[in-house]
Each structure stands twice: as structure tokens, then as C-alpha cells.
XYZ file of C-alpha atoms in Angstrom:
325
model
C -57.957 -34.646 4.568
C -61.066 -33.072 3.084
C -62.718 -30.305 4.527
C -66.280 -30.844 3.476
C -68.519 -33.169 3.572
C -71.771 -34.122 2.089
C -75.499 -32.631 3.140
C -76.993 -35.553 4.452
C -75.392 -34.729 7.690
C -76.831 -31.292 7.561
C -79.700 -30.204 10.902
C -81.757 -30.949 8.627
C -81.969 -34.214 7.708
C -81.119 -35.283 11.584
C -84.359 -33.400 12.543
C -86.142 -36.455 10.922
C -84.510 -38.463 13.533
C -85.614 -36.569 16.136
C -88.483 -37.513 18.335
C -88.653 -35.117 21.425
C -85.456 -32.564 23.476
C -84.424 -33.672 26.502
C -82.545 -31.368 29.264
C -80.536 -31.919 32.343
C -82.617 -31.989 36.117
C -84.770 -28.896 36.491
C -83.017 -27.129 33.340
C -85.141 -24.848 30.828
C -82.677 -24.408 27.398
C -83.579 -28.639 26.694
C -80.483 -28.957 24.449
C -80.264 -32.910 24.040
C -82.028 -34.518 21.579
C -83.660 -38.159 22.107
C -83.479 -40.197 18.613
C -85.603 -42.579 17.540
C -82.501 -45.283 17.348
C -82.941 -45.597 20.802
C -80.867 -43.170 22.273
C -80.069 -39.606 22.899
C -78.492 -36.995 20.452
C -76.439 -36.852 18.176
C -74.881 -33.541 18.676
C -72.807 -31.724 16.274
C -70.066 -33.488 17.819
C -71.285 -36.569 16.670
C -72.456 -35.770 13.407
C -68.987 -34.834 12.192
C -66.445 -37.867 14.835
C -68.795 -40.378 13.972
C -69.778 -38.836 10.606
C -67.906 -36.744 8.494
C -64.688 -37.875 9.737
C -64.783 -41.513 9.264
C -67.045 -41.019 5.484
C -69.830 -42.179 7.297
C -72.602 -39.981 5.353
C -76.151 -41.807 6.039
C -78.046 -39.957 8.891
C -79.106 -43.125 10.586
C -76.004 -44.853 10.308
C -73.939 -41.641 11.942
C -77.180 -41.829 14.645
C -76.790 -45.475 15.613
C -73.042 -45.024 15.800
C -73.255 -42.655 18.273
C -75.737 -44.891 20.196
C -73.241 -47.739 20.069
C -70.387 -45.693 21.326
C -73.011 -44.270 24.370
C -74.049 -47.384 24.764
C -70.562 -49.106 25.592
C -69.453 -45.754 27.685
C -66.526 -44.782 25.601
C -66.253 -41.213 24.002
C -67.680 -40.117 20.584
C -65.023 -37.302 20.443
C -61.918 -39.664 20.895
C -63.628 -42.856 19.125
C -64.339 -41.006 16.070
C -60.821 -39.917 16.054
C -58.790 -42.870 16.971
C -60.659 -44.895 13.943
C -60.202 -42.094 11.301
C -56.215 -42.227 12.743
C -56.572 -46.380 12.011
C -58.020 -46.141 8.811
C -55.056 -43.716 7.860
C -52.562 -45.801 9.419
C -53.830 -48.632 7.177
C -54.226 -46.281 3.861
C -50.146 -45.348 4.931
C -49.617 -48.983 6.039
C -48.368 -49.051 9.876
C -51.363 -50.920 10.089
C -51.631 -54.203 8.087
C -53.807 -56.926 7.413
C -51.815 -58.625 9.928
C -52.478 -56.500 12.754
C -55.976 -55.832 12.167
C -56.763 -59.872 11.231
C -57.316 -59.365 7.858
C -60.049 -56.662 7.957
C -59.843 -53.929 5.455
C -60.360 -50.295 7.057
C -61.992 -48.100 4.479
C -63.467 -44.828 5.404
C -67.086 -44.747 5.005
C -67.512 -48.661 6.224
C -70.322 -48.503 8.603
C -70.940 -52.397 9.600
C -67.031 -52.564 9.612
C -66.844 -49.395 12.148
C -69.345 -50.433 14.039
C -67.985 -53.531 15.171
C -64.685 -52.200 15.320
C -66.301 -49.379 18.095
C -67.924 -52.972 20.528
C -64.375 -54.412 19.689
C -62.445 -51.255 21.414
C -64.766 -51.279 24.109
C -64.291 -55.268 24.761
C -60.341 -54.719 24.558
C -61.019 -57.404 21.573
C -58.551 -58.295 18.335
C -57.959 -54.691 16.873
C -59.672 -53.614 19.029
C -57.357 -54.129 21.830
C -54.781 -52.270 20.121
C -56.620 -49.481 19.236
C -57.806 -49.336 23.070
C -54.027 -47.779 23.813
C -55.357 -44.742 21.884
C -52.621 -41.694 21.703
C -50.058 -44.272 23.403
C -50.141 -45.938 20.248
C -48.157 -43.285 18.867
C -44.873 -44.492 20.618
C -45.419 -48.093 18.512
C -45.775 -46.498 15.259
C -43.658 -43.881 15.145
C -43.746 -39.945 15.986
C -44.375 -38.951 12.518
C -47.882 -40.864 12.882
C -48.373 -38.005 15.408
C -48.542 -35.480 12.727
C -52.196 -36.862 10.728
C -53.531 -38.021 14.486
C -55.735 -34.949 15.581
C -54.630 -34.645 19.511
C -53.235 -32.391 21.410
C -51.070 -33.086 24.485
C -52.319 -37.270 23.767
C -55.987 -35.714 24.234
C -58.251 -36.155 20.114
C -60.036 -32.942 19.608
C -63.392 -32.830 20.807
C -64.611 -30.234 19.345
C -64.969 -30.920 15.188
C -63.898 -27.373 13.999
C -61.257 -27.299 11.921
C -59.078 -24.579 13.583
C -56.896 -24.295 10.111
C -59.298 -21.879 9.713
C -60.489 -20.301 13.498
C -57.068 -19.125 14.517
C -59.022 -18.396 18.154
C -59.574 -22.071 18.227
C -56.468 -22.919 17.458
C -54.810 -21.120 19.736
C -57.512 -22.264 22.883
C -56.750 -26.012 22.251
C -53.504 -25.806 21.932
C -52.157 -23.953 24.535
C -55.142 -26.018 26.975
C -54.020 -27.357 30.088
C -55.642 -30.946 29.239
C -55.447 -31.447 25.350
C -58.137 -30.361 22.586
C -60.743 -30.098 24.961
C -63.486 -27.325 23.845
C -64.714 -26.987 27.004
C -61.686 -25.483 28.334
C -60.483 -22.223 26.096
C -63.295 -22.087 23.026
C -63.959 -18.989 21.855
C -67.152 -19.503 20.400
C -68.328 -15.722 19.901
C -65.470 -15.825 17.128
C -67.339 -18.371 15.193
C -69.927 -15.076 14.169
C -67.679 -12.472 13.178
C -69.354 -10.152 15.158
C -69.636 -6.274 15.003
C -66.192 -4.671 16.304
C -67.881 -2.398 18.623
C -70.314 -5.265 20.203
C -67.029 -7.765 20.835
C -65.124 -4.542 22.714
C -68.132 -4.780 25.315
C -67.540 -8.504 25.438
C -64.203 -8.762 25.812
C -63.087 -5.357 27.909
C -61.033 -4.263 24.819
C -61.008 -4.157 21.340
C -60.691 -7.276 19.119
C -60.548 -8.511 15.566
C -63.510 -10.303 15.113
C -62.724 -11.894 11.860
C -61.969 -15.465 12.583
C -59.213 -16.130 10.168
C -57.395 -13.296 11.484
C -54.505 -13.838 13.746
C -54.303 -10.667 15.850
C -55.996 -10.115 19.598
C -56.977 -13.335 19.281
C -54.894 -14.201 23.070
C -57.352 -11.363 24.363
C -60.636 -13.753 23.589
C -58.816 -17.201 24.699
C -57.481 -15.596 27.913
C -61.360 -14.494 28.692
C -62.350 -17.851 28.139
C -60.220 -20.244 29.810
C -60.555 -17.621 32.730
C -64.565 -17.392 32.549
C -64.853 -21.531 32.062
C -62.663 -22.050 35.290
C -64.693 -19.681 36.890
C -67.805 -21.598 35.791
C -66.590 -25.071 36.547
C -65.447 -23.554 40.038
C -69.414 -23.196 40.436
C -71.025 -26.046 38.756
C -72.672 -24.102 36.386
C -73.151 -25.906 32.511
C -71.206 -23.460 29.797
C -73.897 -24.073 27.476
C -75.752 -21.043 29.690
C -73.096 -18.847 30.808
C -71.285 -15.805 29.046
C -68.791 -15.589 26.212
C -69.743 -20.354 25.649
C -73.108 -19.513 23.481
C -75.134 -15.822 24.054
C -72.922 -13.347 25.436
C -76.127 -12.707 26.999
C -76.122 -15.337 29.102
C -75.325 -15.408 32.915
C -71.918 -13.390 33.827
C -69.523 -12.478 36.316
C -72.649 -10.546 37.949
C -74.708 -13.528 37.868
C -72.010 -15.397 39.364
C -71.641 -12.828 42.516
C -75.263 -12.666 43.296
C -75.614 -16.785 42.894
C -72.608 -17.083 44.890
C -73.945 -14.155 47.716
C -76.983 -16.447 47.695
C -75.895 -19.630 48.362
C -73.132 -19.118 50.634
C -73.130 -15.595 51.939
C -70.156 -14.895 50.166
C -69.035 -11.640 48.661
C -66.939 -11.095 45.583
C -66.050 -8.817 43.195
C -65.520 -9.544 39.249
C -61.541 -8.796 39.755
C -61.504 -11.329 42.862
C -63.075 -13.660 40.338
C -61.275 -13.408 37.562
C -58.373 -14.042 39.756
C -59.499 -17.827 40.961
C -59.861 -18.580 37.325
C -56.609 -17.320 36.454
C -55.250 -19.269 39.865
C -56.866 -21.867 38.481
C -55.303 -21.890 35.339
C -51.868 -21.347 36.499
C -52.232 -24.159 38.762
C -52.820 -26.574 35.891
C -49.931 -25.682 34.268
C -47.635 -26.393 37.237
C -48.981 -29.374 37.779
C -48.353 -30.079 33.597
C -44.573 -28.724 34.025
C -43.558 -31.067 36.494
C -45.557 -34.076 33.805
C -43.321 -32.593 31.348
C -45.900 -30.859 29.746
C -44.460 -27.532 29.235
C -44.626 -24.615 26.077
C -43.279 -27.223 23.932
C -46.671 -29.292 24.153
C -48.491 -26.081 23.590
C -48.775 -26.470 19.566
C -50.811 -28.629 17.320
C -50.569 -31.137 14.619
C -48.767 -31.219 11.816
C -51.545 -31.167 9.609
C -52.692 -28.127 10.486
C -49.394 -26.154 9.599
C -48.815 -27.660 6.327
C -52.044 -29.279 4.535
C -54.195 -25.846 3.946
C -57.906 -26.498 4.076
C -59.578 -27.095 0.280
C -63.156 -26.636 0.709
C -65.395 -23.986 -0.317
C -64.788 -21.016 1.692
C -62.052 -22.281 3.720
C -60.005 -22.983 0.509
C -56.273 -21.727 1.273
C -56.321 -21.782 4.794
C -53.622 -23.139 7.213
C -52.056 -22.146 10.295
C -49.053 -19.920 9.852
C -46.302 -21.288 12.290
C -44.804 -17.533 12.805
C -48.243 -16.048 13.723
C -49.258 -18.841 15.643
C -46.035 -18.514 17.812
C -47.081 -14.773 17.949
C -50.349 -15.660 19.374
């Protein structure tokens, strides 16, 4: 509903939490942080589900959130959603004092929040419901669907608001799984890069600007084709091409790991092709769930409730160009 939020949530003032980086086995970038809650991260991710989303704005309380919901094994990405979705529901009132045992939700309500996230995780009192997640959709009514930030049942795990990334928007929803970033995110698109530098990128040339609609299917199809490549290898996107540095290893990289390993030869084409298999394949499989174009758009929200903070002022998703795209 708003699409700013305050500083304290800023790198900056999470660096103070900070006390060393971690990384995966035998892995040089050392991207985690370990916080001095007791606990690792947060990640951007956090700082906004667990944050910004439910007006939690104290560093330390968005920190120790994010520990809790670590702690208990459930998701920050869909917790953080699914309680901003409650406290909306209650604001609109499909959720009453009744169902919730006579708890107020409020958005920025840390202790309330936080028990609320052991409560989910214990299948206890509100908890419970709340545990059905997307499915609670079908209680409440499909016009709940429209403010609950999902795609294809799955919350949106990456905390960009795509109202404004059209790329984005176009990657999650046309995903084979839901709002999952790690499927279709165009993250070069987040820089508005030089024209000429995103033609050697992406084969072809490609307005860079991320508001704008055009060519934008040119830098989703590279990505979903490049991550099911990756995932095909075990590789982490965090160090492969097109995810973060389009520096980083590439369809090269990926021949001469794979010619290493297993003695196996491959060209980029040959490649390109599993991913796209790949790809394909998940959408069969989705088509025979039901899940077919239909399912391939996003919510409600996004199409009619334009953005109104700061430089993002204005902006929506245009239901003609997105159908375009």
C-alpha cells in the first residue's frame, strides 16, 4: 500500500548488526551475514517481508524476526507475506476478533508478530489458520486474492515492487512455480545499463530502461533459460551470468566445468536447448494442474493501485502492454 519505507532499514544501519560474513562450503563471494541476534542474515529479503512490509521499522526487531522465522524452519519470503495479507484482511474485516481470539493485527506490532510467526509454525489459534497460507483464499473470497501478493498460490519472494520493473513483472508472472526470483529475474534491468553493453548480454538489442515495456520477453527468456541451465548443474545464481555480474561464469564456463567433470561435450546452442526443454517441461506438467496462460498474470494490485513513492510515483502495470509482453 505504500511504496516506501523509512531509513532505519537502510545497509546501513543493519551493518551495526553485523558481526562477521559467512559463505557456503569451500565458496569465496561470503554473501551471508551472521548477526549478533544469534543468527544468520538478514538479507534484503528480510529487511523488506519481515520489515517494510509488515511496518516493522527497528533494525533489531526486523533482525530477530528473521531469526524466529529461521529458527522454526518456515520461510521469511511467504511469512512476511501471509501476515501483511492478515493484517489487511483484519483492516478490511474477513478477519475478526473472533477468528483471531481477540488479538488486534496492526502493522508495525512487533511482540504481536512475533508470536503470531511461533503460532504459524505450532499450527496454534490463528495461527493454525494462517498455516493454510494461499488456500486461505478459497475461505475468504477471490477478491482477497487481489491485495495477497502471490502468484500461481506461491507470495513473492523477491521484495521488488514490479509496478515499476516491467522485466520483473513479466519473469514472475509467467514462472512455472509462482513469484519465485530465482526462476526468471532479470536483475541486470535493475541498472539501466548502457544500450550497447546489454546487446552483448543479451544477443540482441534491448531497452534497458526498467519502466519500459518493450524487449523486455528478450531478457526474461535469457533468464529462465540460463537459471535452468544453472540449476541443471548445481551451480548457486548468486555467481553465474545475467543473476548478479554479467561477468560472472557463462555458458563457456559451463562447457569447460561440464567437459571436466564428466567428459562431456556441449555447445552453447545444445545448452540453451536443455534449459528451454526444461522450461517447456514445467509448463506441461502445470497444464495438466490447470495451470495454464490464464495463471500467467499478477495481482490486482499491481494493475490498478500505481506506486506513490518518490521516484516510482505514477507507476502501475498497464494490462495491454503487459499482455504484449
Amino acid at each position: 500500500q505504500q511504496t516506501t519505507f523509512f531509513d532505519t532499514l537502510n545497509a546501513e544501519e543493519i551493518h551495526h548488526y553485523v558481526s562477521k560474513m559467512l559463505s557456503c562450503a569451500m565458496c569465496v563471494v561470503h554473501c551471508r551475514h551472521r548477526n549478533t541476534l544469534g543468527g544468520e542474515g538478514p538479507e534484503y529479503t528480510s529487511e523488506v517481508l519481515v520489515g517494510a512490509n509488515i511496518g516493522v521499522s527497528d533494525a533489531g526487531q526486523m533482525i530477530d524476526l528473521q531469526n524466529v522465522v529461521n529458527d522454526v524452519g518456515l520461510d521469511v519470503s511467504s511469512v512476511g507475506t501471509y501476515l501483511a495479507w492478515a493484517i489487511e484482511l483484519y483492516e478490511r474485516g474477513y478477519l475478526t476478533k473472533e477468528d483471531t481470539g481477540g488479538v488486534e493485527l496492526k502493522f508495525g506490532d512487533y511482540p504481536t508478530l512475533r508470536q503470531l510467526i511461533y503460532d504459524i509454525a505450532a499450527r496454534r489459534g490463528l495461527g493454525d489458520l494462517l498455516a493454510e497460507g494461499s488456500k486461505l483464499v478459497q475461505r475468504f473470497g477471490p477478491e482477497t486474492a487481489d491485495f495477497l501478493i502471490a502468484i500461481k498460490g506461491l507470495p513473492q519472494s523477491d521484495p521488488h515492487d514490479v509496478r515499476y520493473l516491467k522485466g520483473f513483472a513479466l519473469g514472475i508472472a509467467t514462472s512455472s512455480r509462482g513469484a519465485d526470483h530465482l526462476r526468471s529475474r532479470p536483475t541486470l534491468e535493475i541498472f539501466d545499463l548502457p544500450a550497447d553493453f546489454t546487446r552483448q548480454v543479451y544477443g540482441q538489442p534491448v531497452d534497458p530502461n526498467p519502466t519500459a515495456y518493450e524487449s523486455k520477453h528478450v531478457v526474461v527468456t535469457f533468464s529462465e533459460t540460463i537459471y535452468a541451465v544453472i540449476d541443471s548443474l548445481g551451480i548457486c545464481k548468486f555467481i553465474c551470468h545475467g543473476f548478479n555480474s554479467p561477468r560472472n561464469l557463462n555458458y563457456d564456463h559451463f562447457r569447460e566445468l561440464i567437459k571436466l567433470a564428466m567428459g562431456l561435450e556441449f555447445t552453447k546452442e545444445e545448452l540453451q536447448a536443455v534449459g528451454r526443454r526444461i522450461i517447456d517441461l514445467e509448463r506441461v506438467i502445470n497444464m495438466g494442474e490447470g495451470v495454464t496462460r490464464a495463471s500467467d498474470t499478477l495481482p490486482k494490485r499491481y494493475f490498478d493501485e500505481p506506486m506513490n513513492g518518490r521516484m516510482t510515483k505514477g507507476h502501475s502495470i498497464d494490462r495491454a502492454e503487459f499482455d504484449k509482453m
